[in-house]
PDB file of C-alpha atoms in Angstrom:
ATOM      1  CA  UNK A   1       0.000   0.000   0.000  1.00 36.00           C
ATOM      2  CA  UNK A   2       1.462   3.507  -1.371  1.00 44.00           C
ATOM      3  CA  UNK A   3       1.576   6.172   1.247  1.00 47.00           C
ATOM      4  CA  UNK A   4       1.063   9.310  -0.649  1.00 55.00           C
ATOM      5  CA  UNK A   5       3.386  12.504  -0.537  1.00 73.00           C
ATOM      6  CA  UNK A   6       3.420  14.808   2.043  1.00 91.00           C
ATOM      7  CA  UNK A   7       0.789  17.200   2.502  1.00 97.00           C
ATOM      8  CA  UNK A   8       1.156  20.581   4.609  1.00 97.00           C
ATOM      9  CA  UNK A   9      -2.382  20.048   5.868  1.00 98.00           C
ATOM     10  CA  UNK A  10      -4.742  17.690   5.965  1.00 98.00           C
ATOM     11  CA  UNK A  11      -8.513  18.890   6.752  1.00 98.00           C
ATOM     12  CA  UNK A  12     -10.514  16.005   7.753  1.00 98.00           C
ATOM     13  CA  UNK A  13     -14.539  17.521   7.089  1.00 97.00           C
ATOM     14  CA  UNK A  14     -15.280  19.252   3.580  1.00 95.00           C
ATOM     15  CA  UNK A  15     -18.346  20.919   4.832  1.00 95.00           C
ATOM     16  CA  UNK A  16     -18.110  25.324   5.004  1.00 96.00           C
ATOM     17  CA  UNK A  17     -15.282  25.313   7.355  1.00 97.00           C
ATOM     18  CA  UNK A  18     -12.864  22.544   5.958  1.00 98.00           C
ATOM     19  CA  UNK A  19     -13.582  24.564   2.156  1.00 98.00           C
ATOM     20  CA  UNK A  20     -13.121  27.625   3.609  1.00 98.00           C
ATOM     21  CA  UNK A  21     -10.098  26.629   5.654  1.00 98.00           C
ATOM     22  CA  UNK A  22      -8.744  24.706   2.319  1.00 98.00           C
ATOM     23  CA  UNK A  23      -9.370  28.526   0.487  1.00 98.00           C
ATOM     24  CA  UNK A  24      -7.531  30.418   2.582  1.00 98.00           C
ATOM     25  CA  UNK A  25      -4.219  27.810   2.843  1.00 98.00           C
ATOM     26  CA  UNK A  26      -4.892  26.753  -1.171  1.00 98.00           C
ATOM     27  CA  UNK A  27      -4.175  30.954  -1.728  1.00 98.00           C
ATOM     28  CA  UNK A  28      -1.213  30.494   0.284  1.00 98.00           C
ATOM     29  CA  UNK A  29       0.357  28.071  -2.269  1.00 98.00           C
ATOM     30  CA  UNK A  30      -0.115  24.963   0.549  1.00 98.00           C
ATOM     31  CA  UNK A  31      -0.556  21.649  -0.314  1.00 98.00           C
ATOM     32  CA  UNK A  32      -3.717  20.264   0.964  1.00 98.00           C
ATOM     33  CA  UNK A  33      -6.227  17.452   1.026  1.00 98.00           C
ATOM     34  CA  UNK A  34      -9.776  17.319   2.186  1.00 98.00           C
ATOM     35  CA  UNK A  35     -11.481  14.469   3.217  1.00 98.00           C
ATOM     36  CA  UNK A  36     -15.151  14.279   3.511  1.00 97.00           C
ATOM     37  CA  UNK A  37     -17.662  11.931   4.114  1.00 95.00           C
ATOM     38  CA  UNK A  38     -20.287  13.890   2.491  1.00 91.00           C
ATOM     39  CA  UNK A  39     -22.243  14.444   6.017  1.00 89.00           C
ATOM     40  CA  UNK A  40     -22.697  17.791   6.853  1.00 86.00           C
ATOM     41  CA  UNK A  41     -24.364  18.909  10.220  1.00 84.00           C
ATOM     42  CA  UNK A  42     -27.460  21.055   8.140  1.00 85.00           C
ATOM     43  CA  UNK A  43     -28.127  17.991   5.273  1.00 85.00           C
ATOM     44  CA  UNK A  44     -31.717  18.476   6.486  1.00 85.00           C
ATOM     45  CA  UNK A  45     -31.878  22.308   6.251  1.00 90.00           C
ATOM     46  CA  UNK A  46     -33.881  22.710   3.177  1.00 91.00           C
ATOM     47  CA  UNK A  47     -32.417  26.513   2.912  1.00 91.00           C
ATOM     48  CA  UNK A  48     -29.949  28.314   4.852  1.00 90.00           C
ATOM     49  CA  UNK A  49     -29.918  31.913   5.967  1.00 93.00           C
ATOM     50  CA  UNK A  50     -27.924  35.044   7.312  1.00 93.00           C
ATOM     51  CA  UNK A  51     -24.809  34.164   5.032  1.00 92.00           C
ATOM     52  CA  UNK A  52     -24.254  37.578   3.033  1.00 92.00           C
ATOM     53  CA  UNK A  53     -24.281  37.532  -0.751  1.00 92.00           C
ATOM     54  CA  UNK A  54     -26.145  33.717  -0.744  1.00 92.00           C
ATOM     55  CA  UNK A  55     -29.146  34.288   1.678  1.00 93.00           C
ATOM     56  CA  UNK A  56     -31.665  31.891   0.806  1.00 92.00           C
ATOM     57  CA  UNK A  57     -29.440  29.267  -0.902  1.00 92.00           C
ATOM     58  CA  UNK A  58     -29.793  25.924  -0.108  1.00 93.00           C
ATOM     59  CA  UNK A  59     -27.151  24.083   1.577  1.00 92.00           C
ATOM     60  CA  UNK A  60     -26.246  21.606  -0.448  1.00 93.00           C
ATOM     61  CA  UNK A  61     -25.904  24.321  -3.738  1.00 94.00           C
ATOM     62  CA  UNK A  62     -23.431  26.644  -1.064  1.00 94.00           C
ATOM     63  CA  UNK A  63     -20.895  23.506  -1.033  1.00 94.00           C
ATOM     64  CA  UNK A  64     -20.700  22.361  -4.052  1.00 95.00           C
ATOM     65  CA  UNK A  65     -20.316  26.160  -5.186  1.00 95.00           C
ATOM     66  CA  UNK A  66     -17.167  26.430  -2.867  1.00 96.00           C
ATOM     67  CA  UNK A  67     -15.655  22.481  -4.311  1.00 96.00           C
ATOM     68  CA  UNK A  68     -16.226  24.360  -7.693  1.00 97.00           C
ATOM     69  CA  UNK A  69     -13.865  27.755  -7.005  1.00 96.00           C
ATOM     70  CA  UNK A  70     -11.271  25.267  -4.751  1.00 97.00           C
ATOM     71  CA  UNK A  71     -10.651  23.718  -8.383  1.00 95.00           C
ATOM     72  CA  UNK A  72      -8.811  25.925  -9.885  1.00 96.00           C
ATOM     73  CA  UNK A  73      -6.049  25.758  -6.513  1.00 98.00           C
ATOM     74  CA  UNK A  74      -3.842  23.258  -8.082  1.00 97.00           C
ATOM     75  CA  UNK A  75      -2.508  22.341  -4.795  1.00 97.00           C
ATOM     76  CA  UNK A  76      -5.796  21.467  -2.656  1.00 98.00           C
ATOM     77  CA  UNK A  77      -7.428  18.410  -3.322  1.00 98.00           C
ATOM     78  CA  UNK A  78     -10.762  17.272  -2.369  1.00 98.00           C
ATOM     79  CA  UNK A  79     -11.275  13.564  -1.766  1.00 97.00           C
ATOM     80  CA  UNK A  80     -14.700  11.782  -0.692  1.00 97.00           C
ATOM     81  CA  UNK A  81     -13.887   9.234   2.104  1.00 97.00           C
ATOM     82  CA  UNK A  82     -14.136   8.769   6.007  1.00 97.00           C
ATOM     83  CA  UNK A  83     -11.303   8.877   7.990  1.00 97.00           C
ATOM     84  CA  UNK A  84     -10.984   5.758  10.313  1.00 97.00           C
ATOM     85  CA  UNK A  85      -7.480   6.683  12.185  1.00 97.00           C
ATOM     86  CA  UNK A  86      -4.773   9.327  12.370  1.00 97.00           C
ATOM     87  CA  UNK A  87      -1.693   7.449  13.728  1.00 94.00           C
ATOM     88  CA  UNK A  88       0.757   9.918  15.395  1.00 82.00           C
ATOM     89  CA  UNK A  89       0.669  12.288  17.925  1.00 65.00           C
ATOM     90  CA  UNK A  90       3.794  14.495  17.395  1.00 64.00           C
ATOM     91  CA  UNK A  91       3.567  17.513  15.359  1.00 67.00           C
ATOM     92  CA  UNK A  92       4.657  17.549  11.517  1.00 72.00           C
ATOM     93  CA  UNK A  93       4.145  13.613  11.795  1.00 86.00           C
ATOM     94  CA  UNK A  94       0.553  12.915  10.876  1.00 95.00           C
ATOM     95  CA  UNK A  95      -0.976   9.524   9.264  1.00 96.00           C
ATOM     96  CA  UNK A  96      -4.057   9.849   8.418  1.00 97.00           C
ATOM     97  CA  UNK A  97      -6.109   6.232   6.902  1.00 97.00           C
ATOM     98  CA  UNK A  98      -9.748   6.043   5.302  1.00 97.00           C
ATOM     99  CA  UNK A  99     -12.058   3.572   5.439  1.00 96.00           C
ATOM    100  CA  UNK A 100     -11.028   2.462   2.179  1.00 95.00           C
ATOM    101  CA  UNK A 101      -7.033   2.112   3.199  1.00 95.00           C
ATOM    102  CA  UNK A 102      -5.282   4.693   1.790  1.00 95.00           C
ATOM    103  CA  UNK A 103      -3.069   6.615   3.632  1.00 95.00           C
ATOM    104  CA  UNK A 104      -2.054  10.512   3.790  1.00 96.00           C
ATOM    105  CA  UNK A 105       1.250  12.413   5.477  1.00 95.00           C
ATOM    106  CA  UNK A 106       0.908  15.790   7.122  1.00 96.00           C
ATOM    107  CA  UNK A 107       2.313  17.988   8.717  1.00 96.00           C
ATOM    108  CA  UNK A 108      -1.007  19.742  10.433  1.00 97.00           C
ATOM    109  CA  UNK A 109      -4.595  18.865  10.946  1.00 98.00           C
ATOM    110  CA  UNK A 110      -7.570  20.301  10.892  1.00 98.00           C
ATOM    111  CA  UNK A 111     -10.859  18.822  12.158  1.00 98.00           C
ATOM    112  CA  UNK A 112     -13.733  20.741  10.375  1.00 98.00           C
ATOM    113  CA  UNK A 113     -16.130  17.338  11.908  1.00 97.00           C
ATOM    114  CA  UNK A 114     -19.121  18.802  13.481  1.00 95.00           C
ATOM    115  CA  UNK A 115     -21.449  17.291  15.840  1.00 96.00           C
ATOM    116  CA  UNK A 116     -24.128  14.876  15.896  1.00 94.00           C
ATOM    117  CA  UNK A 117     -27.387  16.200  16.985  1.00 94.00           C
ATOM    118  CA  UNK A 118     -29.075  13.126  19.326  1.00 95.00           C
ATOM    119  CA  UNK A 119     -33.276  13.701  18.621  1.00 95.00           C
ATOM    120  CA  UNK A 120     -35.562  12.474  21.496  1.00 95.00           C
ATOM    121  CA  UNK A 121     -37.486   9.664  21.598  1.00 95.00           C
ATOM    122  CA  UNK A 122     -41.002  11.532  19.731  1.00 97.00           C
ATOM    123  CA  UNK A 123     -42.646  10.073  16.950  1.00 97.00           C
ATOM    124  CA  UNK A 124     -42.485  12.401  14.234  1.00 97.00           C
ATOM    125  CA  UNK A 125     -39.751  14.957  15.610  1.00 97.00           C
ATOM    126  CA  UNK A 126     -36.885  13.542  13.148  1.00 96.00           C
ATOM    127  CA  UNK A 127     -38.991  13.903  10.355  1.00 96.00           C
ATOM    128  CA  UNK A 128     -39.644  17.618  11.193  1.00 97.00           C
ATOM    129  CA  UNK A 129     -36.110  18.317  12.560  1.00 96.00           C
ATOM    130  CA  UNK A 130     -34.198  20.834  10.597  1.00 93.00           C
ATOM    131  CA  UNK A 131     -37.825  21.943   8.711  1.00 94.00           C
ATOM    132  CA  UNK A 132     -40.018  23.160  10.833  1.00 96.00           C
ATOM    133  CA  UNK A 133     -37.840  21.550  14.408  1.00 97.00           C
ATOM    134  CA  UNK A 134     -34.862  24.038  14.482  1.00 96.00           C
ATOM    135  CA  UNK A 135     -32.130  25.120  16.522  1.00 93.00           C
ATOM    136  CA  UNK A 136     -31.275  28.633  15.285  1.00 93.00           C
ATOM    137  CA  UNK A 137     -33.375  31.395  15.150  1.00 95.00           C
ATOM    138  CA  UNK A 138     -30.840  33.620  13.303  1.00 94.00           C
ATOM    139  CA  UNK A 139     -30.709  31.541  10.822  1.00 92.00           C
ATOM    140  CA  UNK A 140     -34.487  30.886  10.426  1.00 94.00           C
ATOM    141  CA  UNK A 141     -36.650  32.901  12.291  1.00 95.00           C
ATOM    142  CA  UNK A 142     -37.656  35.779  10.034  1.00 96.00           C
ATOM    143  CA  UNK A 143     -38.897  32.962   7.897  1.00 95.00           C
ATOM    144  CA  UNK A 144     -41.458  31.843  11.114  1.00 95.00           C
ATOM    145  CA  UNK A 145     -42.209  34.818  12.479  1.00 95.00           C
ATOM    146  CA  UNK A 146     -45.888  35.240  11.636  1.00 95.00           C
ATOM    147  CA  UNK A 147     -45.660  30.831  12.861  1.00 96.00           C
ATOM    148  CA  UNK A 148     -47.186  29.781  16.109  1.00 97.00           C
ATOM    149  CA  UNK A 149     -43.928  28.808  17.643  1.00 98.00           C
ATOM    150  CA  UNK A 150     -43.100  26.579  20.750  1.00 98.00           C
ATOM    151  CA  UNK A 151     -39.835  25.811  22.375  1.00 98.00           C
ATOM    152  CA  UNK A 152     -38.704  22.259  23.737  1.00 98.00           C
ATOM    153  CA  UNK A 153     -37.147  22.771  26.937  1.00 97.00           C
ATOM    154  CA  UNK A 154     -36.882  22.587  30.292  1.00 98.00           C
ATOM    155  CA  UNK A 155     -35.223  24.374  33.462  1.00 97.00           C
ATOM    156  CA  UNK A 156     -32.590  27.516  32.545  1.00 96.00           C
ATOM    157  CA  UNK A 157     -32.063  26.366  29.463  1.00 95.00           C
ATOM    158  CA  UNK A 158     -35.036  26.460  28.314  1.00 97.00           C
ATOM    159  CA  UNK A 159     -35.971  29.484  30.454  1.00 98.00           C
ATOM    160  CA  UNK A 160     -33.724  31.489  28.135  1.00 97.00           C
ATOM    161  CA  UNK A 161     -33.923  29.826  24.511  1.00 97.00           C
ATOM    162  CA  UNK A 162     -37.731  31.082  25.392  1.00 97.00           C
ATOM    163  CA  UNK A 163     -36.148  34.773  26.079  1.00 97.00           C
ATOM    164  CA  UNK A 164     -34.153  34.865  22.775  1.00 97.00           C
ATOM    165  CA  UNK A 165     -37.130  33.116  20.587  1.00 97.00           C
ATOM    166  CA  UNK A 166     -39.762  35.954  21.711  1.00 97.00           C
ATOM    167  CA  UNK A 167     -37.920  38.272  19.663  1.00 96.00           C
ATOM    168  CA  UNK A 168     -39.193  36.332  16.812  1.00 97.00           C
ATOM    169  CA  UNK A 169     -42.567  35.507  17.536  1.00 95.00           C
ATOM    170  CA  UNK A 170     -45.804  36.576  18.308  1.00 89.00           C
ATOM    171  CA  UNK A 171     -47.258  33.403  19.691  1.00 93.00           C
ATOM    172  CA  UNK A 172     -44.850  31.479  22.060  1.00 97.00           C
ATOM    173  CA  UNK A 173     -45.190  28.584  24.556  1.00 98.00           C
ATOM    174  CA  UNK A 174     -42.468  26.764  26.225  1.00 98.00           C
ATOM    175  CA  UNK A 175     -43.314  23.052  26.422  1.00 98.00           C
ATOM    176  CA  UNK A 176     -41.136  21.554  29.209  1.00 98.00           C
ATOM    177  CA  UNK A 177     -42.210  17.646  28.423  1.00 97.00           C
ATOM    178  CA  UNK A 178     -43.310  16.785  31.888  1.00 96.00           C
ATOM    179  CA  UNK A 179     -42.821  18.671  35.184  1.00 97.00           C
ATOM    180  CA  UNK A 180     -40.903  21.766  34.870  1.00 97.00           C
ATOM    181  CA  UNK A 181     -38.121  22.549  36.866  1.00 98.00           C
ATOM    182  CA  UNK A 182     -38.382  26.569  36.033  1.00 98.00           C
ATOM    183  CA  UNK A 183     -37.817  28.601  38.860  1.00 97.00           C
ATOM    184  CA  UNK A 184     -41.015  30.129  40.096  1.00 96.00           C
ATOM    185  CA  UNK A 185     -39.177  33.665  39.198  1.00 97.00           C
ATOM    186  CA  UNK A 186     -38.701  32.086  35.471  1.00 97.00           C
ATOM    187  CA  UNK A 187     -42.489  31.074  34.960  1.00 97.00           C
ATOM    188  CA  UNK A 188     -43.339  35.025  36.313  1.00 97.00           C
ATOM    189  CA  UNK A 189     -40.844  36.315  33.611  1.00 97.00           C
ATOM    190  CA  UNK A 190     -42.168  34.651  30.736  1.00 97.00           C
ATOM    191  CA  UNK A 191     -45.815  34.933  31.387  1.00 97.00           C
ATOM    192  CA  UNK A 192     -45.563  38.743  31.738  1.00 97.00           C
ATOM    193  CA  UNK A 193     -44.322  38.367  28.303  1.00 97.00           C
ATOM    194  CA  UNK A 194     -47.052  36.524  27.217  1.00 96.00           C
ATOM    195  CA  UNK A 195     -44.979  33.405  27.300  1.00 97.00           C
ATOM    196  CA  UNK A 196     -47.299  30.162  28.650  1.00 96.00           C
ATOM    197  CA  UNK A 197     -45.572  27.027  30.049  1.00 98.00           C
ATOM    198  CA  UNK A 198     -47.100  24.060  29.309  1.00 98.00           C
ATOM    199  CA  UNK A 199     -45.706  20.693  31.605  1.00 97.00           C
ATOM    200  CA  UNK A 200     -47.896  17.732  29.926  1.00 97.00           C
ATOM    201  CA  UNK A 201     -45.529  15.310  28.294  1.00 97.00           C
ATOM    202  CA  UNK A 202     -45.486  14.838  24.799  1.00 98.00           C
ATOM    203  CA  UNK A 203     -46.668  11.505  22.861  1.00 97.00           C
ATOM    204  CA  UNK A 204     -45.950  12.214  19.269  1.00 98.00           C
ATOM    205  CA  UNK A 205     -45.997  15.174  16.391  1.00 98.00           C
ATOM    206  CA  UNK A 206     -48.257  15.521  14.046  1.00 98.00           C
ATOM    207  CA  UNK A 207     -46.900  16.945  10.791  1.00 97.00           C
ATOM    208  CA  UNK A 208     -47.889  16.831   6.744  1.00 96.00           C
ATOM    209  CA  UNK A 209     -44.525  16.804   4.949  1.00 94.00           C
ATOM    210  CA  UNK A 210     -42.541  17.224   7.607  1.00 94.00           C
ATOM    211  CA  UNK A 211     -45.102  20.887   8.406  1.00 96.00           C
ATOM    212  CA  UNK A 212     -45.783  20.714  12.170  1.00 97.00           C
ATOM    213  CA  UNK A 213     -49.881  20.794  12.374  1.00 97.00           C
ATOM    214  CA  UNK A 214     -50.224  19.694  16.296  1.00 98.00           C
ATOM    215  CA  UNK A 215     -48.023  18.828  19.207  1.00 98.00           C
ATOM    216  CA  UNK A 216     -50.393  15.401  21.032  1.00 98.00           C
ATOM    217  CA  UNK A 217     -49.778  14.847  24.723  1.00 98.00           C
ATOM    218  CA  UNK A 218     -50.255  11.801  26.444  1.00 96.00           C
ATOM    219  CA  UNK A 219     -53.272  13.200  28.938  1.00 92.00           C
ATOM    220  CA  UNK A 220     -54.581  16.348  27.573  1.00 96.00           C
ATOM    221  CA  UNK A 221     -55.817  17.315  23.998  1.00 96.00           C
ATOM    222  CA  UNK A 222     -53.411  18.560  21.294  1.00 97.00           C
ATOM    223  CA  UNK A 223     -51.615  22.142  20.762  1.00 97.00           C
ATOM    224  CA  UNK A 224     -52.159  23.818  17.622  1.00 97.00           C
ATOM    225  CA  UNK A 225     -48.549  24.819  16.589  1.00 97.00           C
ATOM    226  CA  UNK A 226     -46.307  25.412  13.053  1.00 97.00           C
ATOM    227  CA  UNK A 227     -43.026  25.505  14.286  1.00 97.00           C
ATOM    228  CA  UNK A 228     -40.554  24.291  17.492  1.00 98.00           C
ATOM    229  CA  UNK A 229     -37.201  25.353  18.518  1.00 98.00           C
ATOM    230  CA  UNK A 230     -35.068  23.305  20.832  1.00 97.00           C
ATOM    231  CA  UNK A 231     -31.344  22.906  21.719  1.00 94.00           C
ATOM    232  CA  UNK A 232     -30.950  18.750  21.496  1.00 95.00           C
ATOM    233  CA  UNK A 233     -27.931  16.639  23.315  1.00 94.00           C
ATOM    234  CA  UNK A 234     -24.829  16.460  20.607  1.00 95.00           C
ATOM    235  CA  UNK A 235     -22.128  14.156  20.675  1.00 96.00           C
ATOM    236  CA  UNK A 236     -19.013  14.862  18.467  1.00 97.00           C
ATOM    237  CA  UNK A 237     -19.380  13.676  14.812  1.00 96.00           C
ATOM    238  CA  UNK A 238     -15.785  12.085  14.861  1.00 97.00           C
ATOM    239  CA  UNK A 239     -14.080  10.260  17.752  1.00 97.00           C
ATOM    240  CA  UNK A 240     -10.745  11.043  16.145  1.00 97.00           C
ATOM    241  CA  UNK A 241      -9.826  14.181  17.960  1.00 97.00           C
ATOM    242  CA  UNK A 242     -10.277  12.339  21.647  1.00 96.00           C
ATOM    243  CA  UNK A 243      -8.633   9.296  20.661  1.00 96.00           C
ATOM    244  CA  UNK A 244      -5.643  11.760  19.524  1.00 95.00           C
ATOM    245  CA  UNK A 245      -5.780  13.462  23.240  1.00 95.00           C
ATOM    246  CA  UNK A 246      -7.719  16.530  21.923  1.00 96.00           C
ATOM    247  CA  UNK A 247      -9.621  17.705  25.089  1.00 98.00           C
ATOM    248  CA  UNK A 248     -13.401  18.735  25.012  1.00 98.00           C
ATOM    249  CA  UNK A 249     -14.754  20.981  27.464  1.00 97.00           C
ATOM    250  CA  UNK A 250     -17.921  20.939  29.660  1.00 96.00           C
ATOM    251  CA  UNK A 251     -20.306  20.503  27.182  1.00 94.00           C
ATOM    252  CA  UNK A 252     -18.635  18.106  24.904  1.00 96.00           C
ATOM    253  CA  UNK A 253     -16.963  20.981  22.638  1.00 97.00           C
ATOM    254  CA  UNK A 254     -13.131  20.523  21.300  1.00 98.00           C
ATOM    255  CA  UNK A 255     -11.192  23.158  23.088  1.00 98.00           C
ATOM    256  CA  UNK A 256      -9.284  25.375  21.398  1.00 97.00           C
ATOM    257  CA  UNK A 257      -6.869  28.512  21.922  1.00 97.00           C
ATOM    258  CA  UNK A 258      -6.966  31.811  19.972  1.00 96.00           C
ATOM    259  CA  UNK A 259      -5.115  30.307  17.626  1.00 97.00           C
ATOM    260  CA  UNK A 260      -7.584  27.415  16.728  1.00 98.00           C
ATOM    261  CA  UNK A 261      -5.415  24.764  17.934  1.00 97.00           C
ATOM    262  CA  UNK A 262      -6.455  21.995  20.556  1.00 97.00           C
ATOM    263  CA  UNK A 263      -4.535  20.806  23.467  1.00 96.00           C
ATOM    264  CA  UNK A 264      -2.509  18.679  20.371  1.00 95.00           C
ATOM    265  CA  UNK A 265      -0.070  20.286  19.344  1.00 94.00           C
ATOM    266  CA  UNK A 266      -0.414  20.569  15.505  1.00 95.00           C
ATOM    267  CA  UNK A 267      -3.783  19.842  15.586  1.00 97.00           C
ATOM    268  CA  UNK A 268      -6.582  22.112  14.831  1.00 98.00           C
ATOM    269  CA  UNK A 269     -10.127  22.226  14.797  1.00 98.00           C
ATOM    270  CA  UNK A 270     -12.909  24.534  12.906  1.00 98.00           C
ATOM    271  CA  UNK A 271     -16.256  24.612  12.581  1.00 96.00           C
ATOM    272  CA  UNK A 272     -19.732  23.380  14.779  1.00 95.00           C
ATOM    273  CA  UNK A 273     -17.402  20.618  16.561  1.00 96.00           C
ATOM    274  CA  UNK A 274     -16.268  23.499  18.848  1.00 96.00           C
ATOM    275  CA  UNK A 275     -19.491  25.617  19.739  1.00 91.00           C
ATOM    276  CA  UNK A 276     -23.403  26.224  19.999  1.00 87.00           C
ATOM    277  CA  UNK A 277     -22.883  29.072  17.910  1.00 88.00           C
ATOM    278  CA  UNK A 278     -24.033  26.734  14.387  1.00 88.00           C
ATOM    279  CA  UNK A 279     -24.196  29.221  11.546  1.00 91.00           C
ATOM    280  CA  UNK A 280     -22.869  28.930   8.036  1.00 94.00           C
ATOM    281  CA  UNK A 281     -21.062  32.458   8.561  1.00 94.00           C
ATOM    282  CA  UNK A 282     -18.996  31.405  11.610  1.00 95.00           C
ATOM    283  CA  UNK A 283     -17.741  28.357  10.097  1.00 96.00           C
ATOM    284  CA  UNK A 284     -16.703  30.240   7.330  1.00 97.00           C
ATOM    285  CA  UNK A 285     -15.109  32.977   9.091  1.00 97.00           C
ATOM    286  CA  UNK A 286     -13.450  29.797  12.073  1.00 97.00           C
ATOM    287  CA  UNK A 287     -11.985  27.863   8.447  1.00 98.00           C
ATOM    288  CA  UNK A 288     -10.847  31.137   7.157  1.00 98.00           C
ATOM    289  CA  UNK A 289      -8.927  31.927  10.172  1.00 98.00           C
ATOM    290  CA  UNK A 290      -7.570  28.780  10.887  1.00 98.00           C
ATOM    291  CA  UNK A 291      -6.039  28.310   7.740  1.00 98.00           C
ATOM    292  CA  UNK A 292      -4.373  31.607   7.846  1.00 98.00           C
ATOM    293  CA  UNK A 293      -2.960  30.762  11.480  1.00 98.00           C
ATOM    294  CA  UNK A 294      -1.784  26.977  10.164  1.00 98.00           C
ATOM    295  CA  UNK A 295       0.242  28.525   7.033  1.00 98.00           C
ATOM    296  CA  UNK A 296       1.688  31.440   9.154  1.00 98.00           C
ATOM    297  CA  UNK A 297       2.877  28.539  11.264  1.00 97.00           C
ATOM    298  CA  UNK A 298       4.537  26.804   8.693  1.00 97.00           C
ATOM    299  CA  UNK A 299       5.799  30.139   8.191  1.00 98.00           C
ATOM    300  CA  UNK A 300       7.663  30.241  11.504  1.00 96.00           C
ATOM    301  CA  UNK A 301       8.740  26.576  11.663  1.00 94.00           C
ATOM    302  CA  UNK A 302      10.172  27.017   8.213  1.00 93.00           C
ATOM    303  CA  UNK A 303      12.313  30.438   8.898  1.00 96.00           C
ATOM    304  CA  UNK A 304      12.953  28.021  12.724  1.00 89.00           C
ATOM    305  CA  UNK A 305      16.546  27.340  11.106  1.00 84.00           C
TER     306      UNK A 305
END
C-alpha cells in the first residue's frame, strides 16, 4: 500500500469550514487534502440563511459552489472518504487512513467534523427536525415569524432559549415535556411576556410533509402549533480528535486557543465541533482563520533554522 506525498495540511470535514479553511491555505500556495464523508451537520436544512451575498441558498448548492472555485487551486485536493485513524501524535508527523485504506502524510490537521445532533425519543420529531424543528433562530426565524412557535425545553435552558425566541414571535409557549423545573421567578418572567408554560408530556408530532400541524400529549388534547425550537444533546461527529488526546470541554466541545489549535499540538479544529454558535457564517469565518494561522505557522517553523 502507497503512502502518498506529504501534505502541509490535511482537513478532515469538507463541509463550510474545511472549504473555507482549504481557500484560505490553497491561496497560500499549501498543499492540501480534504477528506469528507459527504455528512454535513445542516443535510436536512432545506435553505440556509444570514450568510451575506447567498441568503436563501440551499445548503447543499453553497458547497458544491465552494468544491467548484477550490478547483482551480492546483494544490488542494478534495477527496470523498471517512477517515478511520490518524496514527501519530507528534507535530509535523501525521498519518491519516480512510475507510477504504489509503493513507495521507501531514504535517497539520484540521478537524472541520461537526457534531451529531441526538433527537428524542417523539414520533415524528426527526422527520420535522431541521424543517419546521430548528435550533437557530438567526438563521431561520424571520422565515417563522408570523408561525405559532413553541420551544422544547426545560429548566434555565429552556428558560432562556424562550427569552431569545420571543424576539421572533408573536405566539410562544415553552413546552417543558413533563414537570418543569423553572424557577417560580422564570415562569413570572415569561408569562408577563405573554410566554405560557405548558408541563404535559409529549406523545408524538403531528406533521404533513414534515409541516408541524399539532403537538399530542399523552393526557390532555393537542396544541395547535407550526413551528418548534429546541437545543438537542450532541455528541461529536468524529471520535478522532479524543482518541488523539484533543480535550473537550464541559459541554462536549473541542477546546481550542486563539489560535484554533487543541490541546494537540499541531492539531486544529474549525467549525460546529467546537461551539453552539451553528451558523454557516462562523464556520466560514473559524476555516478562514484557521487556515491563515496553520500557514503562518509553517511560516515560523520554516524560517525556525
Amino acid at each position: 500500500m502507497k503512502i502518498n506525498d506529504l501534505y502541509d495540511v490535511i482537513i478532515i470535514g469538507g463541509s463550510y469550514a474545511g472549504l473555507s479553511a482549504a481557500l484560505a491555505l490553497g491561496r497560500s500556495l499549501r498543499k492540501v487534502l480534504v477528506i469528507d464523508s459527504n455528512n454535513p451537520c445542516n443535510k436536512n436544512t432545506p435553505l440556509a440563511h444570514n450568510f451575506i451575498t447567498d441568503d436563501g441558498i440551499s445548503p447543499h448548492e453553497l458547497r458544491e459552489k465552494s468544491r467548484m472555485q477550490l478547483e482551480k487551486y492546483k494544490t488542494v485536493t478534495l477527496l470523498d472518504g471517512l477517515v478511520i485513524e490518524v496514527i501519530g501524535s507528534n507535530e509535523n508527523n501525521f498519518e491519516v487512513i480512510t475507510e477504504n485504506k489509503q493513507r495521507f502524510n501531514a504535517k497539520k490537521l484540521l478537524f472541520a467534523t461537526g457534531i451529531t445532533d441526538i433527537n428524542p425519543n417523539i414520533e415524528g420529531f426527526s422527520e420535522c427536525w431541521a424543517k419546521t424543528i430548528l435550533h437557530c433562530p438567526y438563521c431561520h426565524g424571520y422565515e417563522i415569524k408570523e408561525a405559532i412557535t413553541g420551544i422544547l425545553g426545560n429548566g434555565d435552558m429552556g428558560f432562556e432559549l424562550a427569552k431569545t425566541i420571543s424576539q421572533w414571535a408573536k405566539s410562544l409557549t415553552l413546552y417543558t415535556n413533563g414537570i418543569s423545573t423553572l424557577s417560580p421567578e422564570e415562569v413570572l418572567k415569561l408569562n408577563n411576556h405573554n410566554i405560557k408554560v405548558v408541563e404535559n408530556e409529549i406523545d408524538f408530532i403531528e406533521h404533513e410533509n414534515c409541516q408541524i400541524k399539532n403537538l399530542h400529549f399523552k393526557d390532555t388534547p393537542p396544541d395547535e402549533i407550526e413551528a418548534l425550537y429546541v437545543q438537542l444533546p450532541f455528541m461529536q461527529q468524529c471520535e478522532i480528535p479524543e482518541k488523539l488526546g484533543c480535550e473537550l470541554n464541559e459541554k462536549g466541545f473541542i477546546i481550542r486557543d486563539k489560535f484554533m489549535e487543541t490541546t494537540v499540538k499541531g492539531i486544529y479544529a474549525a467549525g460546529d465541533c467546537l461551539s453552539l454558535f451553528r451558523s454557516i457564517a462562523n464556520a466560514v469565518a473559524q476555516g478562514n482563520k484557521a487556515g491563515a494561522i496553520i500557514n503562518k505557522c509553517l511560516i515560523e517553523e520554516e524560517f525556525a533554522y
